[in-house]
Coordinates of N, CA and C in Angstrom, one line a residue:
X1 N -53.4 -61.8 14.2 CA -53.5 -63.0 13.4 C -52.2 -63.1 12.5
X2 N -51.6 -64.3 12.6 CA -50.3 -64.5 11.8 C -50.7 -65.1 10.4
X3 N -50.2 -64.4 9.4 CA -50.4 -64.9 8.0 C -49.2 -65.8 7.6
X4 N -49.4 -66.6 6.6 CA -48.4 -67.6 6.1 C -48.2 -67.4 4.6
X5 N -47.0 -67.7 4.2 CA -46.8 -67.8 2.7 C -46.0 -69.0 2.4
X6 N -46.0 -69.5 1.2 CA -45.4 -70.7 0.8 C -43.9 -70.4 0.4
X7 N -43.1 -71.4 0.7 CA -41.7 -71.3 0.4 C -41.2 -72.7 -0.1
X8 N -40.5 -72.7 -1.3 CA -40.0 -73.9 -1.9 C -38.8 -74.3 -1.1
X9 N -38.8 -75.6 -0.7 CA -37.7 -76.1 0.1 C -36.5 -76.4 -0.7
X10 N -35.3 -76.5 -0.1 CA -34.1 -76.8 -0.9 C -34.0 -78.2 -1.4
X11 N -34.5 -79.2 -0.5 CA -34.4 -80.6 -0.9 C -35.4 -81.0 -2.0
X12 N -36.5 -80.4 -2.1 CA -37.5 -80.8 -3.0 C -38.2 -79.6 -3.6
X13 N -37.9 -79.4 -4.9 CA -38.5 -78.2 -5.5 C -40.0 -78.2 -5.6
X14 N -40.6 -79.4 -5.5 CA -42.0 -79.5 -5.6 C -42.7 -79.3 -4.2
X15 N -42.0 -79.6 -3.2 CA -42.6 -79.5 -1.9 C -42.5 -78.1 -1.4
X16 N -43.4 -77.7 -0.6 CA -43.5 -76.3 -0.1 C -43.7 -76.3 1.4
X17 N -43.3 -75.2 2.0 CA -43.5 -75.0 3.4 C -44.1 -73.7 3.7
X18 N -44.9 -73.7 4.7 CA -45.5 -72.4 5.1 C -44.7 -71.7 6.2
X19 N -44.3 -70.4 6.0 CA -43.5 -69.7 7.0 C -44.3 -68.4 7.4
X20 N -44.1 -68.0 8.6 CA -44.8 -66.8 9.0 C -44.4 -65.6 8.1
X21 N -45.3 -64.8 7.7 CA -44.9 -63.6 6.9 C -44.1 -62.5 7.7
X22 N -44.3 -62.5 9.0 CA -43.6 -61.5 9.9 C -42.1 -61.8 9.9
X23 N -41.7 -63.0 9.9 CA -40.3 -63.3 9.8 C -39.7 -62.9 8.5
X24 N -40.5 -63.0 7.4 CA -40.0 -62.5 6.1 C -39.8 -61.0 6.1
X25 N -40.7 -60.3 6.7 CA -40.5 -58.9 6.7 C -39.3 -58.4 7.5
X26 N -39.1 -59.2 8.6 CA -37.9 -58.8 9.5 C -36.6 -59.1 8.7
X27 N -36.6 -60.2 7.9 CA -35.4 -60.5 7.1 C -35.2 -59.4 6.1
X28 N -36.3 -59.0 5.5 CA -36.2 -57.9 4.5 C -35.6 -56.6 5.0
X29 N -36.2 -56.3 6.2 CA -35.7 -55.1 6.9 C -34.2 -55.1 7.2
X30 N -33.8 -56.3 7.7 CA -32.4 -56.5 8.1 C -31.5 -56.4 6.9
X31 N -32.0 -56.9 5.7 CA -31.3 -56.8 4.5 C -31.1 -55.4 4.0
X32 N -32.2 -54.7 4.1 CA -32.2 -53.3 3.6 C -31.3 -52.4 4.5
X33 N -31.4 -52.7 5.9 CA -30.5 -52.0 6.8 C -29.0 -52.3 6.5
X34 N -28.7 -53.5 6.3 CA -27.3 -53.9 6.0 C -26.9 -53.2 4.7
X35 N -27.8 -53.1 3.8 CA -27.4 -52.5 2.5 C -27.1 -51.0 2.7
X36 N -28.0 -50.3 3.5 CA -27.7 -48.9 3.8 C -26.4 -48.7 4.6
X37 N -26.2 -49.6 5.6 CA -24.9 -49.5 6.3 C -23.7 -49.6 5.4
X38 N -23.8 -50.6 4.5 CA -22.7 -50.8 3.5 C -22.5 -49.5 2.7
X39 N -23.6 -48.9 2.3 CA -23.5 -47.7 1.5 C -22.8 -46.5 2.3
X40 N -23.3 -46.4 3.5 CA -22.7 -45.4 4.4 C -21.2 -45.6 4.6
X41 N -20.8 -46.9 4.9 CA -19.4 -47.2 5.1 C -18.6 -46.9 3.8
X42 N -19.2 -47.2 2.7 CA -18.5 -46.9 1.4 C -18.3 -45.4 1.2
X43 N -19.3 -44.7 1.5 CA -19.2 -43.2 1.3 C -18.2 -42.6 2.3
X44 N -18.2 -43.1 3.5 CA -17.3 -42.7 4.5 C -15.8 -43.0 4.1
X45 N -15.6 -44.2 3.6 CA -14.3 -44.5 3.2 C -13.8 -43.7 2.0
X46 N -14.8 -43.4 1.1 CA -14.4 -42.6 -0.1 C -14.0 -41.2 0.3
X47 N -14.8 -40.7 1.3 CA -14.5 -39.3 1.8 C -13.1 -39.3 2.5
X48 N -12.8 -40.3 3.2 CA -11.4 -40.4 3.8 C -10.3 -40.4 2.8
X49 N -10.6 -41.2 1.7 CA -9.6 -41.3 0.6 C -9.4 -40.0 -0.1
X50 N -10.5 -39.3 -0.3 CA -10.5 -38.0 -1.0 C -9.6 -37.0 -0.1
X51 N -9.9 -37.0 1.2 CA -9.1 -36.1 2.1 C -7.7 -36.4 2.1
X52 N -7.4 -37.7 2.2 CA -6.0 -38.2 2.1 C -5.3 -37.8 0.8
X53 N -6.0 -37.9 -0.3 CA -5.5 -37.5 -1.6 C -5.2 -36.0 -1.7
X54 N -6.1 -35.2 -1.1 CA -5.9 -33.8 -1.2 C -4.7 -33.4 -0.3
X55 N -4.6 -34.0 0.8 CA -3.4 -33.6 1.7 C -2.1 -34.1 1.1
X56 N -2.1 -35.3 0.5 CA -0.9 -35.7 -0.2 C -0.5 -34.9 -1.4
X57 N -1.5 -34.5 -2.2 CA -1.3 -33.7 -3.4 C -0.8 -32.3 -3.0
X58 N -1.4 -31.8 -1.9 CA -1.0 -30.4 -1.5 C 0.5 -30.5 -1.0
X59 N 0.8 -31.5 -0.3 CA 2.2 -31.6 0.2 C 3.2 -31.8 -1.0
X60 N 2.8 -32.6 -1.9 CA 3.6 -32.9 -3.1 C 3.8 -31.6 -3.9
X61 N 2.7 -30.8 -4.1 CA 2.8 -29.6 -4.8 C 3.6 -28.6 -4.1
X62 N 3.5 -28.5 -2.8 CA 4.3 -27.5 -2.0 C 5.7 -27.8 -2.1
X63 N 6.1 -29.0 -1.9 CA 7.6 -29.3 -1.9 C 8.1 -29.4 -3.3
X64 N 7.3 -29.7 -4.3 CA 7.8 -29.9 -5.7 C 7.8 -28.5 -6.4
X65 N 6.7 -27.8 -6.3 CA 6.6 -26.5 -7.0 C 6.8 -25.3 -6.1
X66 N 6.6 -25.5 -4.8 CA 6.8 -24.3 -3.9 C 8.1 -23.7 -3.9
X67 N 9.2 -24.5 -3.9 CA 10.5 -24.0 -4.0 C 10.8 -23.3 -5.3
X68 N 10.2 -23.8 -6.4 CA 10.4 -23.2 -7.7 C 9.7 -21.9 -7.8
X69 N 8.5 -21.8 -7.2 CA 7.8 -20.5 -7.2 C 8.5 -19.5 -6.4
X70 N 9.0 -19.9 -5.2 CA 9.8 -19.0 -4.3 C 11.0 -18.5 -5.0
X71 N 11.7 -19.4 -5.7 CA 12.9 -19.0 -6.4 C 12.6 -18.0 -7.5
X72 N 11.5 -18.3 -8.2 CA 11.1 -17.4 -9.3 C 10.8 -16.0 -8.8
X73 N 10.0 -16.0 -7.6 CA 9.6 -14.7 -7.0 C 10.9 -13.9 -6.6
X74 N 11.8 -14.7 -6.0 CA 13.1 -14.0 -5.5 C 13.9 -13.4 -6.6
X75 N 13.9 -14.1 -7.7 CA 14.6 -13.6 -8.9 C 14.0 -12.3 -9.4
X76 N 12.7 -12.3 -9.5 CA 12.0 -11.1 -9.9 C 12.2 -9.9 -8.9
X77 N 12.2 -10.3 -7.6 CA 12.4 -9.3 -6.6 C 13.8 -8.7 -6.6
X78 N 14.8 -9.6 -6.8 CA 16.2 -9.1 -7.0 C 16.3 -8.2 -8.1
X79 N 15.7 -8.5 -9.2 CA 15.8 -7.6 -10.4 C 15.2 -6.3 -10.1
X80 N 14.0 -6.2 -9.5 CA 13.4 -5.0 -9.2 C 14.2 -4.2 -8.1
X81 N 14.7 -4.8 -7.1 CA 15.6 -4.1 -6.2 C 16.8 -3.6 -6.8
X82 N 17.4 -4.3 -7.7 CA 18.6 -3.8 -8.4 C 18.2 -2.6 -9.3
X83 N 17.0 -2.6 -9.9 CA 16.6 -1.5 -10.7 C 16.4 -0.2 -9.8
X84 N 15.8 -0.5 -8.6 CA 15.6 0.6 -7.6 C 17.0 1.2 -7.2
X85 N 17.9 0.3 -6.9 CA 19.3 0.7 -6.5 C 19.9 1.6 -7.6
X86 N 19.8 1.2 -8.8 CA 20.3 2.0 -9.9 C 19.7 3.4 -10.0
X87 N 18.4 3.4 -9.8 CA 17.7 4.7 -9.9 C 18.1 5.7 -8.7
X88 N 18.3 5.1 -7.5 CA 18.7 6.0 -6.4 C 20.2 6.4 -6.6
X89 N 21.0 5.5 -7.2 CA 22.4 5.9 -7.4 C 22.5 7.0 -8.5
X90 N 21.6 6.9 -9.5 CA 21.6 7.9 -10.6 C 21.1 9.2 -10.0
X91 N 20.1 9.1 -9.1 CA 19.5 10.3 -8.5 C 20.6 11.1 -7.7
X92 N 21.4 10.4 -7.0 CA 22.5 11.0 -6.2 C 23.5 11.6 -7.1
X93 N 23.9 10.9 -8.2 CA 24.9 11.4 -9.1 C 24.4 12.6 -9.8
X94 N 23.1 12.7 -10.1 CA 22.5 13.8 -10.8 C 22.5 15.0 -9.8
X95 N 22.1 14.8 -8.6 CA 22.1 15.9 -7.6 C 23.5 16.5 -7.4
X96 N 24.4 15.6 -7.2 CA 25.8 16.0 -7.0 C 26.3 16.8 -8.2
X97 N 26.0 16.3 -9.4 CA 26.5 17.0 -10.6 C 25.8 18.4 -10.7
X98 N 24.5 18.4 -10.4 CA 23.8 19.7 -10.5 C 24.4 20.7 -9.5
X99 N 24.7 20.2 -8.3 CA 25.3 21.1 -7.3 C 26.7 21.6 -7.7
X100 N 27.5 20.8 -8.3 CA 28.8 21.2 -8.8 C 28.6 22.3 -9.8
X101 N 27.7 22.1 -10.7 CA 27.4 23.1 -11.8 C 27.0 24.4 -11.2
X102 N 26.1 24.3 -10.2 CA 25.6 25.5 -9.6 C 26.7 26.3 -8.8
X103 N 27.5 25.6 -8.2 CA 28.6 26.2 -7.5 C 29.6 26.9 -8.5
X104 N 29.8 26.3 -9.6 CA 30.7 26.9 -10.6 C 30.0 28.2 -11.2
X105 N 28.7 28.1 -11.4 CA 28.0 29.3 -11.9 C 28.0 30.4 -10.8
X106 N 27.8 30.0 -9.6 CA 27.9 31.0 -8.5 C 29.2 31.7 -8.4
X107 N 30.3 30.9 -8.5 CA 31.6 31.4 -8.4 C 31.8 32.4 -9.6
X108 N 31.4 32.0 -10.8 CA 31.5 32.9 -12.0 C 30.7 34.2 -11.8
X109 N 29.5 34.1 -11.2 CA 28.7 35.3 -11.0 C 29.4 36.2 -9.9
X110 N 30.0 35.6 -8.9 CA 30.7 36.4 -7.9 C 31.9 37.1 -8.5
X111 N 32.6 36.4 -9.4 CA 33.7 37.1 -10.1 C 33.3 38.2 -11.0
X112 N 32.1 38.0 -11.7 CA 31.6 39.0 -12.5 C 31.2 40.2 -11.7
X113 N 30.6 40.0 -10.6 CA 30.2 41.1 -9.7 C 31.4 41.9 -9.2
X114 N 32.4 41.2 -8.9 CA 33.7 41.9 -8.4 C 34.2 42.8 -9.6
X115 N 34.3 42.2 -10.8 CA 34.8 43.0 -11.9 C 33.9 44.2 -12.2
X116 N 32.6 44.0 -12.1 CA 31.6 45.1 -12.4 C 31.8 46.2 -11.4
X117 N 32.0 45.8 -10.2 CA 32.1 46.8 -9.1 C 33.4 47.6 -9.3
X118 N 34.5 46.9 -9.7 CA 35.8 47.5 -9.9 C 35.7 48.4 -11.1
X119 N 35.1 48.0 -12.2 CA 34.9 48.9 -13.4 C 34.1 50.1 -13.0
X120 N 33.0 49.9 -12.3 CA 32.2 51.0 -11.9 C 32.9 52.0 -11.1
X121 N 33.7 51.5 -10.2 CA 34.5 52.4 -9.3 C 35.6 53.1 -10.1
X122 N 36.2 52.5 -11.1 CA 37.2 53.1 -11.9 C 36.7 54.2 -12.8
X123 N 35.4 54.0 -13.2 CA 34.8 55.0 -14.1 C 34.3 56.2 -13.4
X124 N 34.2 56.2 -12.1 CA 33.7 57.3 -11.4 C 34.8 58.4 -11.2
X125 N 34.5 59.6 -11.6 CA 35.5 60.7 -11.5 C 35.4 61.2 -10.0
X126 N 36.5 62.0 -9.7 CA 36.5 62.5 -8.3 C 35.2 63.4 -8.0
X127 N 34.7 64.1 -9.0 CA 33.6 64.9 -8.8 C 32.3 64.1 -8.6
X128 N 32.2 63.0 -9.4 CA 31.0 62.1 -9.2 C 31.1 61.3 -7.9
X129 N 32.3 61.0 -7.4 CA 32.4 60.4 -6.2 C 32.0 61.3 -5.0
X130 N 32.2 62.6 -5.2 CA 31.8 63.5 -4.2 C 30.3 63.9 -4.3
X131 N 29.6 63.5 -5.3 CA 28.2 63.8 -5.5 C 27.3 63.0 -4.6
X132 N 26.1 63.5 -4.3 CA 25.2 62.8 -3.5 C 24.9 61.4 -4.0
X133 N 24.5 60.4 -3.1 CA 24.3 59.0 -3.6 C 23.3 58.9 -4.7
X134 N 22.2 59.7 -4.7 CA 21.2 59.6 -5.7 C 21.8 59.8 -7.1
X135 N 22.7 60.7 -7.3 CA 23.3 61.0 -8.6 C 24.3 59.9 -9.0
X136 N 24.9 59.1 -8.0 CA 25.8 58.1 -8.3 C 25.1 56.7 -8.5
X137 N 23.8 56.6 -8.3 CA 23.1 55.4 -8.4 C 23.2 54.7 -9.8
X138 N 23.1 55.4 -11.0 CA 23.2 54.7 -12.3 C 24.4 53.9 -12.4
X139 N 25.5 54.3 -11.9 CA 26.8 53.5 -12.0 C 26.7 52.2 -11.3
X140 N 25.8 52.0 -10.4 CA 25.7 50.7 -9.7 C 24.7 49.7 -10.3
X141 N 24.1 50.1 -11.4 CA 23.1 49.2 -12.0 C 23.6 47.8 -12.4
X142 N 24.7 47.7 -13.0 CA 25.3 46.4 -13.5 C 25.6 45.5 -12.3
X143 N 26.3 46.0 -11.2 CA 26.6 45.1 -10.1 C 25.4 44.6 -9.4
X144 N 24.3 45.4 -9.3 CA 23.1 45.0 -8.6 C 22.4 43.9 -9.4
X145 N 22.4 43.9 -10.7 CA 21.8 42.9 -11.6 C 22.5 41.6 -11.4
X146 N 23.8 41.6 -11.3 CA 24.6 40.4 -11.1 C 24.4 39.8 -9.8
X147 N 24.2 40.7 -8.8 CA 23.9 40.3 -7.4 C 22.6 39.5 -7.3
X148 N 21.6 39.9 -8.1 CA 20.4 39.1 -8.1 C 20.6 37.7 -8.7
X149 N 21.4 37.6 -9.7 CA 21.8 36.3 -10.2 C 22.4 35.4 -9.2
X150 N 23.3 36.0 -8.4 CA 23.9 35.3 -7.3 C 22.9 34.7 -6.3
X151 N 21.9 35.6 -6.0 CA 20.8 35.2 -5.1 C 20.0 34.0 -5.7
X152 N 19.8 34.1 -7.0 CA 19.0 33.0 -7.6 C 19.8 31.7 -7.6
X153 N 21.1 31.8 -7.9 CA 21.9 30.6 -7.8 C 22.0 30.0 -6.4
X154 N 22.2 30.9 -5.4 CA 22.3 30.4 -4.1 C 21.0 29.7 -3.6
X155 N 19.8 30.3 -4.0 CA 18.6 29.6 -3.7 C 18.4 28.2 -4.3
X156 N 18.9 28.1 -5.5 CA 18.9 26.8 -6.2 C 19.8 25.8 -5.5
X157 N 21.0 26.3 -5.1 CA 21.9 25.5 -4.4 C 21.3 25.0 -3.0
X158 N 20.7 25.9 -2.3 CA 20.0 25.5 -1.1 C 19.0 24.4 -1.3
X159 N 18.2 24.5 -2.4 CA 17.2 23.6 -2.6 C 17.8 22.2 -2.9
X160 N 18.9 22.1 -3.7 CA 19.5 20.9 -4.0 C 20.1 20.3 -2.7
X161 N 20.7 21.1 -1.9 CA 21.3 20.6 -0.6 C 20.2 20.0 0.3
X162 N 19.1 20.7 0.3 CA 18.0 20.2 1.1 C 17.5 18.8 0.6
X163 N 17.5 18.6 -0.7 CA 17.2 17.2 -1.2 C 18.2 16.2 -0.7
X164 N 19.5 16.5 -0.8 CA 20.5 15.6 -0.3 C 20.4 15.3 1.2
X165 N 20.1 16.4 2.0 CA 19.9 16.2 3.4 C 18.7 15.3 3.7
X166 N 17.6 15.5 3.0 CA 16.4 14.6 3.1 C 16.8 13.2 2.8
X167 N 17.6 13.0 1.8 CA 18.0 11.7 1.4 C 18.8 11.0 2.6
X168 N 19.7 11.8 3.2 CA 20.5 11.3 4.3 C 19.7 11.0 5.5
X169 N 18.6 11.8 5.8 CA 17.7 11.5 6.9 C 17.0 10.2 6.6
X170 N 16.6 9.9 5.4 CA 15.9 8.7 5.1 C 16.8 7.5 5.3
X171 N 18.1 7.6 4.8 CA 19.1 6.6 5.0 C 19.3 6.3 6.5
X172 N 19.4 7.4 7.3 CA 19.6 7.2 8.7 C 18.5 6.5 9.4
X173 N 17.3 6.5 8.8 CA 16.1 5.8 9.4 C 16.1 4.3 9.1
X174 N 17.0 3.8 8.4 CA 17.0 2.4 8.0 C 17.1 1.5 9.3
X175 N 16.2 0.5 9.3 CA 16.2 -0.4 10.4 C 16.8 -1.8 10.0
X176 N 18.0 -2.0 10.5 CA 18.7 -3.3 10.2 C 18.0 -4.5 10.6
X177 N 17.5 -4.5 11.8 CA 16.9 -5.7 12.4 C 15.4 -5.9 12.1
X178 N 14.8 -5.0 11.4 CA 13.4 -5.2 11.0 C 13.2 -6.3 10.1
X179 N 12.0 -6.9 10.1 CA 11.7 -8.1 9.3 C 11.5 -7.8 7.8
X180 N 12.1 -8.5 7.0 CA 11.9 -8.4 5.5 C 11.3 -9.7 5.0
X181 N 10.0 -9.8 4.8 CA 9.3 -11.0 4.5 C 8.4 -10.9 3.3
X182 N 8.9 -11.4 2.2 CA 8.1 -11.2 0.9 C 8.2 -12.5 0.1
X183 N 7.1 -13.1 -0.3 CA 7.0 -14.3 -1.1 C 7.7 -15.4 -0.5
X184 N 7.6 -15.6 0.8 CA 8.3 -16.7 1.5 C 9.7 -16.5 1.9
X185 N 10.3 -15.3 1.4 CA 11.7 -15.0 1.8 C 11.7 -14.3 3.1
X186 N 12.1 -15.0 4.2 CA 12.1 -14.4 5.5 C 13.5 -14.1 5.9
X187 N 13.8 -12.8 6.1 CA 15.1 -12.4 6.5 C 15.0 -11.0 7.2
X188 N 16.1 -10.3 7.3 CA 16.0 -9.0 7.9 C 16.4 -7.9 6.8
X189 N 16.0 -6.7 7.1 CA 16.3 -5.6 6.1 C 17.8 -5.4 6.0
X190 N 18.5 -5.6 7.1 CA 20.0 -5.4 7.0 C 20.6 -6.5 6.2
X191 N 20.1 -7.7 6.3 CA 20.6 -8.9 5.5 C 20.3 -8.7 4.0
X192 N 19.2 -8.1 3.7 CA 18.8 -7.9 2.3 C 19.7 -6.8 1.7
X193 N 20.0 -5.8 2.5 CA 20.9 -4.7 2.1 C 22.3 -5.3 1.8
X194 N 22.8 -6.1 2.7 CA 24.1 -6.7 2.5 C 24.1 -7.6 1.3
X195 N 23.0 -8.3 1.0 CA 22.9 -9.1 -0.2 C 23.1 -8.3 -1.5
X196 N 22.5 -7.2 -1.5 CA 22.6 -6.3 -2.7 C 24.0 -5.8 -2.9
X197 N 24.6 -5.4 -1.8 CA 26.0 -4.9 -1.8 C 27.0 -6.0 -2.2
X198 N 26.8 -7.2 -1.6 CA 27.8 -8.3 -1.9 C 27.6 -8.9 -3.3
X199 N 26.4 -9.0 -3.7 CA 26.1 -9.8 -5.0 C 26.0 -8.9 -6.2
X200 N 25.6 -7.6 -6.0 CA 25.5 -6.7 -7.2 C 26.4 -5.5 -7.2
X201 N 27.2 -5.4 -6.1 CA 28.1 -4.3 -6.0 C 27.4 -2.9 -5.9
X202 N 26.2 -2.9 -5.3 CA 25.5 -1.6 -5.1 C 26.2 -0.8 -4.0
X203 N 26.2 0.5 -4.0 CA 26.7 1.3 -2.9 C 25.8 1.1 -1.7
X204 N 26.3 1.2 -0.5 CA 25.5 1.1 0.7 C 24.3 2.0 0.7
X205 N 24.4 3.2 0.3 CA 23.3 4.1 0.3 C 22.2 3.7 -0.7
X206 N 22.6 3.3 -1.9 CA 21.7 2.9 -2.9 C 21.0 1.6 -2.4
X207 N 21.7 0.7 -1.8 CA 21.1 -0.6 -1.4 C 20.1 -0.3 -0.3
X208 N 20.4 0.6 0.7 CA 19.5 0.9 1.7 C 18.2 1.5 1.2
X209 N 18.4 2.5 0.3 CA 17.2 3.1 -0.3 C 16.3 2.2 -1.1
X210 N 17.0 1.2 -1.8 CA 16.3 0.2 -2.6 C 15.4 -0.7 -1.7
X211 N 16.0 -1.1 -0.6 CA 15.3 -2.0 0.3 C 14.1 -1.3 0.9
X212 N 14.3 0.0 1.3 CA 13.2 0.7 1.9 C 12.2 1.1 0.9
X213 N 12.6 1.3 -0.4 CA 11.7 1.6 -1.4 C 10.8 0.4 -1.7
X214 N 11.3 -0.8 -1.5 CA 10.6 -2.1 -1.7 C 9.7 -2.3 -0.5
X215 N 10.2 -2.1 0.6 CA 9.5 -2.4 1.9 C 9.6 -1.3 2.8
X216 N 8.6 -0.4 2.9 CA 8.7 0.8 3.8 C 8.8 0.4 5.3
X217 N 8.5 -0.9 5.6 CA 8.6 -1.3 7.0 C 10.1 -1.4 7.4
X218 N 11.0 -1.2 6.5 CA 12.5 -1.3 6.8 C 12.9 0.1 7.3
X219 N 12.0 1.0 7.4 CA 12.4 2.4 8.0 C 11.9 2.4 9.5
X220 N 12.7 2.9 10.3 CA 12.3 3.1 11.7 C 11.3 4.2 11.9
X221 N 11.2 5.1 10.9 CA 10.2 6.1 11.0 C 8.9 5.6 10.4
X222 N 7.9 5.4 11.2 CA 6.6 4.9 10.7 C 5.7 6.1 10.4
X223 N 5.0 5.9 9.2 CA 4.0 7.0 8.9 C 2.8 6.9 9.7

């Protein structure tokens, strides 16, 4: 059964017309559906705008501030590499100086040993020289003590030389073509070494050790 409702006509406010209520419900549903579709479209458009904004802002930030951040990082890295190079250069200078001092001490100890032996031999009388070795032993006390000092100095020299040899082995393991990639700086280990030499005047050895100290991947010997 179809129900009817009154509707005021446009031409006469006092006149009314009966229209089926089913048509009214359909019109209402269509209106609500259109309203929902409009809301969905609006939300979809807003989402697209937000995505576009994020992409544009990210690109702007990358190109505007990315270069600045990379430059700042590179400046910090250069300063730290330079500090490492200075430390390795000072280390070599110290080892070389210590070795020179040890060699001088060893030479002095050897001269002292020779003098002690000569004095001991000069103090021995013909009768003592003909005596059994056990009786002549006290005269050899001083030379033996100096000889022990020579042994101590030689052991210290060998230890320092081993440190220098280990340093040279590490330098020999440097990988020129290996990748050096830090903070957006993409280059090779060899190019980074040359940069320190050309721009800061570091010695080749110190530059190599500094680069490997910063990035162990620059060594061909992998742990």
